[in-house]
Amino acid sequence: VGASEHDGTTTVDVDALRFDEHGLIPAVVRDAGDGAVLMLAWMNRESLGRTLEEGRTVFWSRSRQELWAKGATSGHVQRVVRVDVDCDADALLVTVEQTGAACHTGARSCFHRELQP
Amino acid sequence: VGASEHDGTTTVDVDALRFDEHGLIPAVVRDAGDGAVLMLAWMNRESLGRTLEEGRTVFWSRSRQELWAKGATSGHVQRVVRVDVDCDADALLVTVEQTGAACHTGARSCFHRELQP
């Protein structure tokens, strides 16, 4: 259900996504240019709908409990190139053209610290 | 707390990680070769500890509610090159050398379906 073949690409419908008990799904954001992983954030159905409509990422802020249009204040918007779905339909991979830094610290990627082995 | 500078690289200690209410943290797995995003899975403290000790990914299976040593049955192990932590310390980026396919479907990446726009 929700998966079909179009022009050789398997596609998944939003209705097939499995949101968690909070109505959220994790979204990995990567740079369209070099594929760098920029951040992981969360979407609910509304933020995903707005992301698809507006062509810019809109997340759900779990700390503020509100929609969060990425770059609304910083200008560091993410233009959406494509959205992929994983095999379990419970995670998204959002490929974007990033304006400025993805991280609020000013770092290009939010993953800029190494875990101490 | 838990973050320090070593040889110019900021590192984060496991104790600084913020696991969710289920004791889990999402782990984005990417290929060390070309940076392709392979999958998103979950770790608890024990699976992360084993991942660091063994140098191979061990996750927590939410569906089976048990530790899941990636590749234990398929042979498709992931040798860990490094683990990075995001700015909120609530997501991991695990860089691996992947043997075989990351996805149980046989696809290289679990993100092999596009969301219908």
Tab-separated table of N, CA and C in Angstrom, chain B:
chain	number	residue	atom	x	y	z
B	1	VAL	N	29.773	20.108	29.846
B	1	VAL	CA	30.134	18.816	30.449
B	1	VAL	C	30.246	17.749	29.376
B	2	GLY	N	31.344	17.044	29.376
B	2	GLY	CA	31.483	15.938	28.436
B	2	GLY	C	32.080	16.356	27.111
B	3	ALA	N	32.265	17.642	26.897
B	3	ALA	CA	32.863	18.083	25.637
B	3	ALA	C	34.228	18.702	25.944
B	4	SER	N	35.204	18.385	25.151
B	4	SER	CA	36.534	18.941	25.370
B	4	SER	C	37.268	18.991	24.048
B	5	GLU	N	38.378	19.688	24.050
B	5	GLU	CA	39.161	19.819	22.829
B	5	GLU	C	40.359	18.883	22.883
B	6	HIS	N	40.519	18.062	21.870
B	6	HIS	CA	41.688	17.191	21.766
B	6	HIS	C	42.249	17.322	20.366
B	7	ASP	N	43.455	17.814	20.272
B	7	ASP	CA	44.114	17.913	18.969
B	7	ASP	C	43.243	18.639	17.955
B	8	GLY	N	42.517	19.622	18.418
B	8	GLY	CA	41.733	20.430	17.497
B	8	GLY	C	40.374	19.847	17.178
B	9	THR	N	40.102	18.618	17.656
B	9	THR	CA	38.794	18.030	17.414
B	9	THR	C	37.983	18.068	18.698
B	10	THR	N	36.789	18.611	18.628
B	10	THR	CA	35.930	18.601	19.795
B	10	THR	C	35.362	17.203	19.959
B	11	THR	N	35.475	16.669	21.159
B	11	THR	CA	34.936	15.344	21.410
B	11	THR	C	33.846	15.417	22.472
B	12	VAL	N	33.003	14.410	22.442
B	12	VAL	CA	31.886	14.333	23.377
B	12	VAL	C	31.946	12.980	24.063
B	13	ASP	N	31.733	12.960	25.363
B	13	ASP	CA	31.731	11.711	26.111
B	13	ASP	C	30.345	11.065	26.048
B	14	VAL	N	30.313	9.751	26.157
B	14	VAL	CA	29.039	9.030	26.126
B	14	VAL	C	28.081	9.560	27.192
B	15	ASP	N	28.622	9.973	28.327
B	15	ASP	CA	27.774	10.461	29.412
B	15	ASP	C	27.039	11.742	29.056
B	16	ALA	N	27.508	12.439	28.036
B	16	ALA	CA	26.856	13.686	27.636
B	16	ALA	C	25.701	13.447	26.673
B	17	LEU	N	25.558	12.223	26.188
B	17	LEU	CA	24.498	11.938	25.217
B	17	LEU	C	23.126	11.992	25.875
B	18	ARG	N	22.157	12.441	25.096
B	18	ARG	CA	20.783	12.530	25.597
B	18	ARG	C	19.942	11.442	24.928
B	19	PHE	N	19.763	10.352	25.652
B	19	PHE	CA	18.896	9.281	25.176
B	19	PHE	C	17.439	9.694	25.430
B	20	ASP	N	16.523	9.160	24.606
B	20	ASP	CA	15.114	9.560	24.747
B	20	ASP	C	14.435	8.809	25.898
B	21	GLU	N	13.120	8.973	26.009
B	21	GLU	CA	12.403	8.387	27.146
B	21	GLU	C	12.411	6.864	27.127
B	22	HIS	N	12.769	6.294	25.965
B	22	HIS	CA	12.911	4.838	25.880
B	22	HIS	C	14.379	4.408	26.038
B	23	GLY	N	15.236	5.368	26.335
B	23	GLY	CA	16.660	5.051	26.478
B	23	GLY	C	17.366	4.891	25.148
B	24	LEU	N	16.780	5.477	24.100
B	24	LEU	CA	17.320	5.288	22.750
B	24	LEU	C	17.817	6.597	22.143
B	25	ILE	N	18.728	6.451	21.177
B	25	ILE	CA	19.218	7.596	20.408
B	25	ILE	C	19.284	7.154	18.943
B	26	PRO	N	18.819	8.010	18.014
B	26	PRO	CA	18.877	7.619	16.607
B	26	PRO	C	20.302	7.699	16.072
B	27	ALA	N	20.656	6.713	15.251
B	27	ALA	CA	21.991	6.659	14.660
B	27	ALA	C	21.861	6.625	13.140
B	28	VAL	N	22.344	7.676	12.497
B	28	VAL	CA	22.412	7.733	11.044
B	28	VAL	C	23.698	7.040	10.630
B	29	VAL	N	23.589	6.099	9.705
B	29	VAL	CA	24.770	5.354	9.276
B	29	VAL	C	25.128	5.767	7.854
B	30	ARG	N	26.379	6.157	7.662
B	30	ARG	CA	26.817	6.547	6.321
B	30	ARG	C	28.060	5.775	5.929
B	31	ASP	N	28.227	5.648	4.647
B	31	ASP	CA	29.355	4.909	4.094
B	31	ASP	C	30.625	5.763	4.124
B	32	ALA	N	31.711	5.156	4.620
B	32	ALA	CA	32.971	5.894	4.723
B	32	ALA	C	33.538	6.238	3.354
B	33	GLY	N	33.188	5.447	2.347
B	33	GLY	CA	33.764	5.666	1.024
B	33	GLY	C	33.235	6.908	0.343
B	34	ASP	N	31.943	6.932	0.087
B	34	ASP	CA	31.362	8.054	-0.659
B	34	ASP	C	30.369	8.868	0.161
B	35	GLY	N	30.228	8.550	1.439
B	35	GLY	CA	29.347	9.336	2.290
B	35	GLY	C	27.873	9.053	2.110
B	36	ALA	N	27.510	8.035	1.329
B	36	ALA	CA	26.096	7.705	1.113
B	36	ALA	C	25.426	7.369	2.439
B	37	VAL	N	24.205	7.880	2.620
B	37	VAL	CA	23.438	7.554	3.819
B	37	VAL	C	22.828	6.167	3.622
B	38	LEU	N	23.173	5.233	4.496
B	38	LEU	CA	22.787	3.831	4.327
B	38	LEU	C	21.511	3.471	5.083
B	39	MET	N	21.354	4.001	6.270
B	39	MET	CA	20.211	3.620	7.096
B	39	MET	C	20.112	4.518	8.316
B	40	LEU	N	18.983	4.426	8.991
B	40	LEU	CA	18.824	5.032	10.309
B	40	LEU	C	18.354	3.930	11.240
B	41	ALA	N	19.050	3.751	12.342
B	41	ALA	CA	18.638	2.749	13.324
B	41	ALA	C	18.800	3.361	14.713
B	42	TRP	N	18.511	2.566	15.728
B	42	TRP	CA	18.487	3.089	17.089
B	42	TRP	C	19.488	2.364	17.962
B	43	MET	N	20.078	3.097	18.877
B	43	MET	CA	20.988	2.503	19.860
B	43	MET	C	20.524	2.851	21.261
B	44	ASN	N	20.712	1.906	22.163
B	44	ASN	CA	20.623	2.254	23.573
B	44	ASN	C	22.066	2.273	24.111
B	45	ARG	N	22.195	2.540	25.371
B	45	ARG	CA	23.544	2.693	25.912
B	45	ARG	C	24.367	1.412	25.739
B	46	GLU	N	23.701	0.269	25.940
B	46	GLU	CA	24.415	-1.007	25.835
B	46	GLU	C	24.871	-1.269	24.398
B	47	SER	N	23.985	-1.018	23.438
B	47	SER	CA	24.360	-1.291	22.045
B	47	SER	C	25.451	-0.327	21.591
B	48	LEU	N	25.401	0.909	22.068
B	48	LEU	CA	26.466	1.857	21.734
B	48	LEU	C	27.786	1.410	22.347
B	49	GLY	N	27.732	0.942	23.591
B	49	GLY	CA	28.941	0.438	24.242
B	49	GLY	C	29.557	-0.716	23.465
B	50	ARG	N	28.710	-1.648	23.030
B	50	ARG	CA	29.208	-2.779	22.255
B	50	ARG	C	29.742	-2.323	20.898
B	51	THR	N	29.067	-1.343	20.294
B	51	THR	CA	29.530	-0.798	19.010
B	51	THR	C	30.950	-0.252	19.139
B	52	LEU	N	31.179	0.481	20.226
B	52	LEU	CA	32.498	1.088	20.417
B	52	LEU	C	33.539	0.028	20.764
B	53	GLU	N	33.151	-0.941	21.575
B	53	GLU	CA	34.083	-1.997	21.985
B	53	GLU	C	34.470	-2.895	20.815
B	54	GLU	N	33.435	-3.318	20.052
B	54	GLU	CA	33.660	-4.313	19.002
B	54	GLU	C	34.058	-3.695	17.671
B	55	GLY	N	33.818	-2.375	17.527
B	55	GLY	CA	34.161	-1.734	16.258
B	55	GLY	C	33.231	-2.129	15.138
B	56	ARG	N	32.062	-2.660	15.493
B	56	ARG	CA	31.025	-3.004	14.519
B	56	ARG	C	29.695	-2.533	15.089
B	57	THR	N	28.782	-2.142	14.207
B	57	THR	CA	27.534	-1.583	14.724
B	57	THR	C	26.675	-2.655	15.400
B	58	VAL	N	26.148	-2.273	16.547
B	58	VAL	CA	25.143	-3.058	17.269
B	58	VAL	C	24.021	-2.088	17.594
B	59	PHE	N	22.811	-2.424	17.180
B	59	PHE	CA	21.671	-1.543	17.388
B	59	PHE	C	20.695	-2.155	18.388
B	60	TRP	N	19.647	-1.374	18.689
B	60	TRP	CA	18.527	-1.883	19.468
B	60	TRP	C	17.345	-2.006	18.509
B	61	SER	N	16.838	-3.217	18.385
B	61	SER	CA	15.680	-3.424	17.529
B	61	SER	C	14.420	-3.074	18.307
B	62	ARG	N	13.741	-2.023	17.858
B	62	ARG	CA	12.515	-1.609	18.546
B	62	ARG	C	11.388	-2.605	18.302
B	63	SER	N	11.379	-3.240	17.127
B	63	SER	CA	10.301	-4.192	16.830
B	63	SER	C	10.487	-5.499	17.610
B	64	ARG	N	11.738	-5.939	17.729
B	64	ARG	CA	11.992	-7.195	18.435
B	64	ARG	C	12.359	-6.973	19.898
B	65	GLN	N	12.616	-5.698	20.249
B	65	GLN	CA	12.997	-5.362	21.625
B	65	GLN	C	14.205	-6.186	22.091
B	66	GLU	N	15.234	-6.159	21.247
B	66	GLU	CA	16.460	-6.868	21.622
B	66	GLU	C	17.651	-6.257	20.903
B	67	LEU	N	18.832	-6.538	21.407
B	67	LEU	CA	20.043	-6.082	20.744
B	67	LEU	C	20.151	-6.770	19.387
B	68	TRP	N	20.702	-6.027	18.441
B	68	TRP	CA	20.744	-6.498	17.062
B	68	TRP	C	22.143	-6.190	16.525
B	69	ALA	N	22.969	-7.233	16.485
B	69	ALA	CA	24.324	-7.075	15.937
B	69	ALA	C	24.202	-7.118	14.424
B	70	LYS	N	24.355	-5.966	13.818
B	70	LYS	CA	24.163	-5.831	12.367
B	70	LYS	C	25.060	-6.801	11.611
B	71	GLY	N	24.465	-7.624	10.760
B	71	GLY	CA	25.245	-8.543	9.952
B	71	GLY	C	25.493	-9.888	10.615
B	72	ALA	N	24.959	-10.097	11.834
B	72	ALA	CA	25.213	-11.348	12.554
B	72	ALA	C	24.711	-12.543	11.747
B	73	THR	N	23.576	-12.373	11.066
B	73	THR	CA	23.073	-13.484	10.257
B	73	THR	C	23.401	-13.292	8.775
B	74	SER	N	23.341	-12.036	8.295
B	74	SER	CA	23.556	-11.783	6.860
B	74	SER	C	25.025	-11.701	6.482
B	75	GLY	N	25.873	-11.438	7.458
B	75	GLY	CA	27.277	-11.195	7.154
B	75	GLY	C	27.548	-9.768	6.708
B	76	HIS	N	26.467	-8.978	6.622
B	76	HIS	CA	26.616	-7.600	6.146
B	76	HIS	C	26.966	-6.659	7.296
B	77	VAL	N	28.141	-6.879	7.853
B	77	VAL	CA	28.580	-6.097	9.006
B	77	VAL	C	29.005	-4.688	8.588
B	78	GLN	N	29.026	-3.835	9.579
B	78	GLN	CA	29.452	-2.449	9.373
B	78	GLN	C	30.615	-2.167	10.306
B	79	ARG	N	31.805	-2.034	9.755
B	79	ARG	CA	32.969	-1.697	10.584
B	79	ARG	C	32.951	-0.193	10.863
B	80	VAL	N	33.039	0.151	12.122
B	80	VAL	CA	32.891	1.553	12.517
B	80	VAL	C	34.196	2.307	12.336
B	81	VAL	N	34.134	3.386	11.583
B	81	VAL	CA	35.302	4.235	11.373
B	81	VAL	C	35.311	5.371	12.394
B	82	ARG	N	34.154	5.984	12.597
B	82	ARG	CA	34.042	7.025	13.608
B	82	ARG	C	32.573	7.263	13.941
B	83	VAL	N	32.351	7.885	15.075
B	83	VAL	CA	30.989	8.233	15.498
B	83	VAL	C	30.988	9.715	15.844
B	84	ASP	N	30.087	10.447	15.223
B	84	ASP	CA	29.952	11.869	15.529
B	84	ASP	C	28.616	12.128	16.227
B	85	VAL	N	28.584	13.239	16.939
B	85	VAL	CA	27.443	13.589	17.780
B	85	VAL	C	26.936	14.949	17.321
B	86	ASP	N	25.624	15.138	17.325
B	86	ASP	CA	25.125	16.431	16.859
B	86	ASP	C	25.126	17.465	17.986
B	87	CYS	N	24.778	18.691	17.624
B	87	CYS	CA	24.903	19.825	18.543
B	87	CYS	C	24.020	19.666	19.781
B	88	ASP	N	22.914	18.949	19.657
B	88	ASP	CA	22.020	18.729	20.794
B	88	ASP	C	22.379	17.464	21.563
B	89	ALA	N	23.350	16.708	21.057
B	89	ALA	CA	23.777	15.443	21.676
B	89	ALA	C	22.643	14.428	21.746
B	90	ASP	N	21.697	14.521	20.802
B	90	ASP	CA	20.605	13.553	20.792
B	90	ASP	C	20.477	12.820	19.454
B	91	ALA	N	21.559	12.805	18.684
B	91	ALA	CA	21.599	12.019	17.449
B	91	ALA	C	23.058	11.684	17.150
B	92	LEU	N	23.268	10.503	16.558
B	92	LEU	CA	24.611	10.046	16.216
B	92	LEU	C	24.746	9.903	14.705
B	93	LEU	N	25.957	10.131	14.220
B	93	LEU	CA	26.287	9.875	12.818
B	93	LEU	C	27.443	8.885	12.824
B	94	VAL	N	27.158	7.665	12.359
B	94	VAL	CA	28.133	6.585	12.423
B	94	VAL	C	28.687	6.354	11.018
B	95	THR	N	29.984	6.567	10.862
B	95	THR	CA	30.634	6.361	9.571
B	95	THR	C	31.211	4.955	9.548
B	96	VAL	N	30.841	4.185	8.522
B	96	VAL	CA	31.195	2.759	8.511
B	96	VAL	C	31.764	2.311	7.171
B	97	GLU	N	32.471	1.200	7.246
B	97	GLU	CA	32.810	0.452	6.033
B	97	GLU	C	31.818	-0.701	5.968
B	98	GLN	N	30.925	-0.632	4.986
B	98	GLN	CA	29.820	-1.579	4.874
B	98	GLN	C	30.234	-2.784	4.043
B	99	THR	N	30.024	-3.979	4.601
B	99	THR	CA	30.177	-5.207	3.821
B	99	THR	C	28.822	-5.557	3.232
B	100	GLY	N	28.754	-5.736	1.919
B	100	GLY	CA	27.485	-6.089	1.282
B	100	GLY	C	26.477	-4.955	1.359
B	101	ALA	N	25.209	-5.304	1.309
B	101	ALA	CA	24.126	-4.319	1.300
B	101	ALA	C	23.751	-3.942	2.724
B	102	ALA	N	23.444	-2.668	2.942
B	102	ALA	CA	22.999	-2.255	4.272
B	102	ALA	C	21.559	-2.692	4.520
B	103	CYS	N	20.750	-2.717	3.468
B	103	CYS	CA	19.311	-2.962	3.636
B	103	CYS	C	18.999	-4.458	3.536
B	104	HIS	N	18.033	-4.883	4.352
B	104	HIS	CA	17.632	-6.295	4.326
B	104	HIS	C	16.954	-6.666	3.003
B	105	THR	N	16.559	-5.658	2.224
B	105	THR	CA	15.951	-5.929	0.911
B	105	THR	C	17.009	-6.256	-0.133
B	106	GLY	N	18.273	-6.046	0.220
B	106	GLY	CA	19.350	-6.257	-0.743
B	106	GLY	C	19.794	-4.968	-1.399
B	107	ALA	N	19.043	-3.888	-1.154
B	107	ALA	CA	19.438	-2.585	-1.688
B	107	ALA	C	20.656	-2.079	-0.913
B	108	ARG	N	21.459	-1.292	-1.586
B	108	ARG	CA	22.647	-0.778	-0.909
B	108	ARG	C	22.267	0.069	0.311
B	109	SER	N	21.264	0.941	0.122
B	109	SER	CA	20.801	1.823	1.188
B	109	SER	C	19.344	1.518	1.510
B	110	CYS	N	18.973	1.687	2.764
B	110	CYS	CA	17.559	1.523	3.135
B	110	CYS	C	16.699	2.637	2.534
B	111	PHE	N	17.315	3.752	2.163
B	111	PHE	CA	16.561	4.874	1.592
B	111	PHE	C	16.538	4.753	0.072
B	112	HIS	N	15.803	3.793	-0.412
B	112	HIS	CA	15.794	3.534	-1.863
B	112	HIS	C	14.431	3.788	-2.498
B	113	ARG	N	13.561	4.481	-1.795
B	113	ARG	CA	12.238	4.837	-2.341
B	113	ARG	C	12.013	6.324	-2.170
B	114	GLU	N	11.446	6.947	-3.189
B	114	GLU	CA	11.227	8.393	-3.116
B	114	GLU	C	9.811	8.686	-2.615
B	115	LEU	N	9.699	9.696	-1.773
B	115	LEU	CA	8.378	10.118	-1.306
B	115	LEU	C	7.650	10.807	-2.447
B	116	GLN	N	6.428	10.376	-2.704
B	116	GLN	CA	5.633	10.955	-3.790
B	116	GLN	C	5.351	12.427	-3.451
B	117	PRO	N	5.757	13.334	-4.306
B	117	PRO	CA	5.607	14.771	-3.999
B	117	PRO	C	4.106	15.183	-3.976
